[in-house]
XYZ file of C-alpha atoms in Angstrom:
352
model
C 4.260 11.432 -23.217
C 7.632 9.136 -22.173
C 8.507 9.407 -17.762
C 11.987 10.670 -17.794
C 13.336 8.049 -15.477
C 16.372 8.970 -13.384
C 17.967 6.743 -11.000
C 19.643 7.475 -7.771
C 19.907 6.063 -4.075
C 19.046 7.013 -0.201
C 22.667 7.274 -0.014
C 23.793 9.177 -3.465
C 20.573 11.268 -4.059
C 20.794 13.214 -7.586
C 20.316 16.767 -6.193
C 19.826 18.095 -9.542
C 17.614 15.976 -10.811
C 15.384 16.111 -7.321
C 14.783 19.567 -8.264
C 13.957 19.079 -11.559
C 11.039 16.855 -10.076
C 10.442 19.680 -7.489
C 10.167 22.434 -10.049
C 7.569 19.453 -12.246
C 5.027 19.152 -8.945
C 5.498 22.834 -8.387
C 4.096 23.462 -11.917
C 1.629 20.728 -11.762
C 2.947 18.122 -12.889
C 3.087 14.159 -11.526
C 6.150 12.499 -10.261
C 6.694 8.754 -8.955
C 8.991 8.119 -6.103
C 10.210 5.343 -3.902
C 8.639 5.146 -0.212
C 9.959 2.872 2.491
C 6.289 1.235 2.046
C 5.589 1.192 -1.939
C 6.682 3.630 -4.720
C 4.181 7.233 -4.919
C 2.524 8.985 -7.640
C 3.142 12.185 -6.525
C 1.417 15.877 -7.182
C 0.961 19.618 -5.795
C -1.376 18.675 -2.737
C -2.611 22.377 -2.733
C -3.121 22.273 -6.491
C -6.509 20.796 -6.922
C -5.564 20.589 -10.741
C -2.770 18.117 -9.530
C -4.677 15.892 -7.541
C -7.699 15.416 -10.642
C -4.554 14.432 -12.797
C -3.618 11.852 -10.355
C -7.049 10.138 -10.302
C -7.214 10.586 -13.816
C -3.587 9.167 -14.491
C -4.428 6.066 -11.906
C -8.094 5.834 -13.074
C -8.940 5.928 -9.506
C -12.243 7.049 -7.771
C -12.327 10.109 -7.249
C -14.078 9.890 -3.475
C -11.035 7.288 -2.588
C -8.907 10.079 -0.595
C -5.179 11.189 -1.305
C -2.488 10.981 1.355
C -0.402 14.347 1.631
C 3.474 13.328 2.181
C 5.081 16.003 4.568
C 8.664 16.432 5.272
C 8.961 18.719 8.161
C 6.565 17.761 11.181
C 6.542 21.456 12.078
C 4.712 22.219 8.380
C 2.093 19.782 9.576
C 0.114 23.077 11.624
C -0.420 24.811 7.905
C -2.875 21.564 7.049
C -4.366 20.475 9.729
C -6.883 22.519 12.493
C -5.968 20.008 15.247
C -3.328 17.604 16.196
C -4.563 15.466 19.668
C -2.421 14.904 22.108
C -2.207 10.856 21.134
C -1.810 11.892 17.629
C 1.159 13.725 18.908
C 2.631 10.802 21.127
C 2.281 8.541 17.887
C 4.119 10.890 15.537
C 6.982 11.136 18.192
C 7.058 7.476 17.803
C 6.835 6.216 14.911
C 7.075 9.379 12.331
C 9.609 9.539 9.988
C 7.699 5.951 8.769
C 4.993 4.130 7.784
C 2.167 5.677 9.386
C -0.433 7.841 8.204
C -3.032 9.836 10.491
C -6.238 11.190 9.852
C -6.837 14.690 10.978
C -9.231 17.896 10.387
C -7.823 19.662 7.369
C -7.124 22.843 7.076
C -8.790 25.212 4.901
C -5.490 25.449 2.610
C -6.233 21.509 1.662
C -8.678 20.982 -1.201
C -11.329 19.016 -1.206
C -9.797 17.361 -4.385
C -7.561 16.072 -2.254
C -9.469 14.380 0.219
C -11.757 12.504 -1.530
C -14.539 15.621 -0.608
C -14.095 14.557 3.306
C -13.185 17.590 6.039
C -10.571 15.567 7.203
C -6.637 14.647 5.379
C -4.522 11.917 5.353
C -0.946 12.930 6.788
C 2.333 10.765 6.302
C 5.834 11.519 6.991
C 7.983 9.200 5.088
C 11.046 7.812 6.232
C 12.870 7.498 3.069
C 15.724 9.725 2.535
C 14.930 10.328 -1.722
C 11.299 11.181 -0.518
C 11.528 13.369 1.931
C 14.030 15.643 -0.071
C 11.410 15.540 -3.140
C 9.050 16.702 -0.746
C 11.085 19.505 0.202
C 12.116 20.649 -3.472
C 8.636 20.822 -3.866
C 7.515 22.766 -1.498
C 6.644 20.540 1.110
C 3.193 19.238 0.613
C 3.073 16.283 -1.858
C -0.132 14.180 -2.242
C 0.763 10.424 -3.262
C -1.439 7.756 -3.871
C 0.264 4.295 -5.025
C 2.346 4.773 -8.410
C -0.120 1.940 -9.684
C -3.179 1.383 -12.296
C -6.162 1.355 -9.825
C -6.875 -1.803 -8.509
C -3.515 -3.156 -9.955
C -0.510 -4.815 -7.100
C 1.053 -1.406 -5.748
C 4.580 -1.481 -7.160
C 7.466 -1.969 -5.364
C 10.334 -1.492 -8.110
C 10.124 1.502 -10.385
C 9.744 -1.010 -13.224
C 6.313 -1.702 -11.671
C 5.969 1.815 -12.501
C 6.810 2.082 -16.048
C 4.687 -0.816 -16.746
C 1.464 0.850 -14.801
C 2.018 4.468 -15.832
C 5.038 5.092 -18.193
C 3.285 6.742 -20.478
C 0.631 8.560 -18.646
C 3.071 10.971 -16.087
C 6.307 13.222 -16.232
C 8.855 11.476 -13.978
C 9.888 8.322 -12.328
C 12.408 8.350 -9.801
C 14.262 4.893 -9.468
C 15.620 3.931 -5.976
C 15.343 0.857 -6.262
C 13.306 -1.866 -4.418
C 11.505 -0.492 -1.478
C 12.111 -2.302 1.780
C 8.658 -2.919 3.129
C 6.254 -3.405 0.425
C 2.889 -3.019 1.960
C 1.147 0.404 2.466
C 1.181 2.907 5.508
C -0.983 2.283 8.505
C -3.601 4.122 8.644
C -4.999 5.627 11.687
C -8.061 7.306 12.219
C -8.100 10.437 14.642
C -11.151 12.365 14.068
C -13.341 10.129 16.572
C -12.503 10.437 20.598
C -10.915 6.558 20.013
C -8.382 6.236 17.610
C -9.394 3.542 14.293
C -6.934 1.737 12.193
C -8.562 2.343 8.786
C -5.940 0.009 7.140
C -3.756 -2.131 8.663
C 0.135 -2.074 8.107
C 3.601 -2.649 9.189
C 2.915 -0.703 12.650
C 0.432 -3.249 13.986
C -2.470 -2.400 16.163
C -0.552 -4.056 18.941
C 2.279 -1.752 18.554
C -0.663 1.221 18.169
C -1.883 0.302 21.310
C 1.311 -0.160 23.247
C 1.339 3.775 22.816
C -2.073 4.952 22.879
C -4.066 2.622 24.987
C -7.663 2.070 23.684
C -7.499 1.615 19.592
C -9.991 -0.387 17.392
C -10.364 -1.414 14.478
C -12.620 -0.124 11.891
C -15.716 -2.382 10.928
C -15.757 -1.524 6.973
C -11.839 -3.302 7.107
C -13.742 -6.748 6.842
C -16.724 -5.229 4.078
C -15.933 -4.879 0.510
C -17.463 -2.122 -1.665
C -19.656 -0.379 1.518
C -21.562 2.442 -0.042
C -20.214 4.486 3.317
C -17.665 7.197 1.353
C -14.008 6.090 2.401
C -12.026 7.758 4.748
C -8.932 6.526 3.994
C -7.142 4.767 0.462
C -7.885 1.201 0.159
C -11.070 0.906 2.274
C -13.966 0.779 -0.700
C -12.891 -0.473 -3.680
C -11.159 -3.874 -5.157
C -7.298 -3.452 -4.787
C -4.011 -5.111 -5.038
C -5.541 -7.244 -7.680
C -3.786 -9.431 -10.524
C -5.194 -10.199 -13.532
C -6.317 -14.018 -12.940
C -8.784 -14.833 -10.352
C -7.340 -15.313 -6.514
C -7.986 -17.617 -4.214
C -7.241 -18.038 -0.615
C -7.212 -21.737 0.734
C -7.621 -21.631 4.317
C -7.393 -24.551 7.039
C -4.820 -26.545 8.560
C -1.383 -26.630 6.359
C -1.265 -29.908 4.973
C -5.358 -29.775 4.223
C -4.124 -26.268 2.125
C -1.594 -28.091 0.511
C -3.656 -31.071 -0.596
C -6.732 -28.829 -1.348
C -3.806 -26.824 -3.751
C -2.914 -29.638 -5.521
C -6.580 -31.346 -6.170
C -7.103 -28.087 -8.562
C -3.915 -27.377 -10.116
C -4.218 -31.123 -10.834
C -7.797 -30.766 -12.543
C -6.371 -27.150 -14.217
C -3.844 -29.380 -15.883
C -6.119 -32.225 -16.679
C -8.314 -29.194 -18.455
C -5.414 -28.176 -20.669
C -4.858 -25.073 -17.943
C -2.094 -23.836 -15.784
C -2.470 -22.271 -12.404
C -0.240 -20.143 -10.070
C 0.179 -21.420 -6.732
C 1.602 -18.522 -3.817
C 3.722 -20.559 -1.010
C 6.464 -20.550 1.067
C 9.896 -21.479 1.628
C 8.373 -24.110 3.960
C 5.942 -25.058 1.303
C 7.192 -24.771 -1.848
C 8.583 -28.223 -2.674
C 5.441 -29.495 -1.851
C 3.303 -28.765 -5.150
C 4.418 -30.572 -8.376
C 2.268 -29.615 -10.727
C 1.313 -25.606 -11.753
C 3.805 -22.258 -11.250
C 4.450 -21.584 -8.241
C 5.944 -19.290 -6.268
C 7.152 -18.795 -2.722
C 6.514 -15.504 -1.102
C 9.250 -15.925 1.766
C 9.480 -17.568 5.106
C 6.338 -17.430 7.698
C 9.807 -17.857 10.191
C 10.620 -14.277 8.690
C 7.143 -12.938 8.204
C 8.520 -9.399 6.515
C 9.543 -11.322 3.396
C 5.739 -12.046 3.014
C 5.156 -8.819 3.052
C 8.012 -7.864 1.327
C 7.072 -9.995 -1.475
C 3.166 -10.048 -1.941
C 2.745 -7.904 -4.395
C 6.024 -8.893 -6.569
C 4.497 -12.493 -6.654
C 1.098 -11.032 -7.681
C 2.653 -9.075 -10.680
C 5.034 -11.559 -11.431
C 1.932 -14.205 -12.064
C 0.690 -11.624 -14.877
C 3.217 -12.177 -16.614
C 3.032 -16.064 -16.533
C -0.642 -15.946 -17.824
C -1.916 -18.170 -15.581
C -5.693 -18.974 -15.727
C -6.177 -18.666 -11.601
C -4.224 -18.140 -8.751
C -4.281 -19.921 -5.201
C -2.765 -19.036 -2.326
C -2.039 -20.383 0.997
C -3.742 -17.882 4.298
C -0.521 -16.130 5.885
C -1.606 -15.233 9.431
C 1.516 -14.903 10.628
C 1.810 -12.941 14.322
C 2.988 -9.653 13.998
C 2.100 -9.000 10.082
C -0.606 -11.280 9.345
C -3.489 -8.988 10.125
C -1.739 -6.628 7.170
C -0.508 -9.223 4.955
C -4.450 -11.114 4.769
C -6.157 -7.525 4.511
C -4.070 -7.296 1.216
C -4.452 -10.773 0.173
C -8.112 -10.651 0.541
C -8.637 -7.494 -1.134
C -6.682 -8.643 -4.134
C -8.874 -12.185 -4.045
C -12.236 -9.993 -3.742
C -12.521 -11.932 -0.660
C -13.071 -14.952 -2.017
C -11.719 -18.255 0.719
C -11.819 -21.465 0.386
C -11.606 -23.082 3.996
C -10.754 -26.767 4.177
C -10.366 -28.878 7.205
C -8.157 -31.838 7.726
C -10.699 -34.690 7.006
């Protein structure tokens, strides 16, 4: 089957067509919307019919665990046992946005849903064309990335007819999304709060509110045999199609190492992709390369990533290398990406 695509904005939703997708999810069906963070495949997430036809439709695991979009914080009692007190203090913060928390599910909640854990993923989206989905739908809407497992999450609904055109009912165009990386994802079934995945909301920010947080361990380990607790925590993500690599070390040792192999690629008869930065950029001659924004305006690298991953599919390049972008506030979100997509494969150079 063909998406209908319909196209509307934040500011000029298409009321008729939003229940059109409502009545789809209500009947089973899959719909992908836009997100403040990246676009959503969304389904029933009661229906545990729905969420087997998103796993199927993304080819995704089906122990990597769903996150249910809410619109209405007062609907969040009907699927969850339990909301902690910091839990609460974060939601009053930072909810409508991009921040998902873990928390006992309710009985209501299948275990399609979560991956098989006891626990849900819970997000409240801050985009207006979201939230009023969720609504015609009944208010419960699971939503994974509107992406081919593994694949750059997309941030254009064009992203989304390329991944999945053919394979679900709907695809609501609102255009580009104006973050571009994933949710936060914080962890509040153990006494201290863990970030399971890194995002815009930064674990300074997280602890600016709650006090003690940590980090999760498995955030640094790929393919742990532990069951995830959250999306992107097990398995290879974000990935493009040629091999990535991250060249790490002082800037002008990155640039040199950069342009010793797209010099030998060349030499070879091959062309290689090389991520920069508007600082960068002019600074490679030889390969395709790309700038990803401005490390002085570190939400255009985020903002970008996976754009300049997709866009290097297209150019057929035979690898990919990328400058390290730990930039203050982002960078811990940014690299987690980045790495994943690489398979966590760094090159680290020095100066000499």
């Amino acid at each position: 089957m063909k998406a209908e695509i319909v196209t509307m904005t934040a500011e000029h939703p298409d009321r008729a067509a939003l229940e059109r997708a409502g009545e789809i999810l209500k009947k089973g069906g899959l719909v992908a919307f836009p997100t403040e963070t990246v676009y959503g495949l969304g389904g029933n997430a009661l229906d545990p019919k729905a969420s087997i036809k998103i796993y199927a439709a993304k080819g995704r695991p089906s122990d990597n665990p769903l996150i249910v979009h809410i619109a209405e914080f007062d609907r969040l009692t009907e699927i969850v046992t339990e909301i902690p007190q910091k839990a609460k203090l974060l939601a009053e913060k930072y909810w409508p946005g991009p921040l998902t928390m873990i928390l006992p599910k309710a009985p209501v909640v299948p275990k399609e849903t979560t991956g098989g854990l006891q626990s849900v993923a819970v997000r409240f989206p801050s985009d207006r064309i979201a939230q009023e989905l969720i609504k015609a739908a009944g208010g419960f809407v699971a939503a994974p990335s509107a992406n081919t497992s593994g694949r750059p999450s997309p941030t254009t609904a064009q992203h989304v007819i390329e991944d999945l055109g053919d394979a679900i009912d709907m695809i609501i165009d609102g255009g580009q999304v104006g973050i571009g990386l994933e949710s936060t994802i914080v962890d509040f079934t153990e006494e201290i709060p863990v970030v399971l995945r890194p995002g815009y909301i930064s674990l300074e920010m997280l602890r600016e509110t709650l006090g003690e947080v940590r980090m999760d361990r498995g955030l640094l380990i790929t393919d742990s045999k532990v069951r995830p607790k959250a999306p992107g925590m097990k398995y290879r993500h974000y990935a493009p199609k040629a091999d990535l690599s991250i060249v790490e070390g002082p800037t002008e040792a990155v640039v040199a190492a950069i342009n010793g192999y797209a010099s030998d690629a060349e030499q070879a008869g091959r062309q290689v992709g090389i991520i920069a930065t508007d600082e960068t950029m002019e600074q490679y001659p030889k390969g395709i390369v790309k700038s990803i924004g401005s490390r002085a305006e570190e939400e255009t690298i985020a903002h970008h990533l996976y754009e300049v991953l997709r866009e290097f599919d297209r150019c057929q390049v035979s690898a990919i290398y990328s400058e390290a972008f730990y930039t203050p506030r982002m960078g811990q979100a940014i690299m987690n990406r980045l790495l994943k997509a690489a398979g966590h494969k760094v090159i680290k150079v020095s100066q000499d």
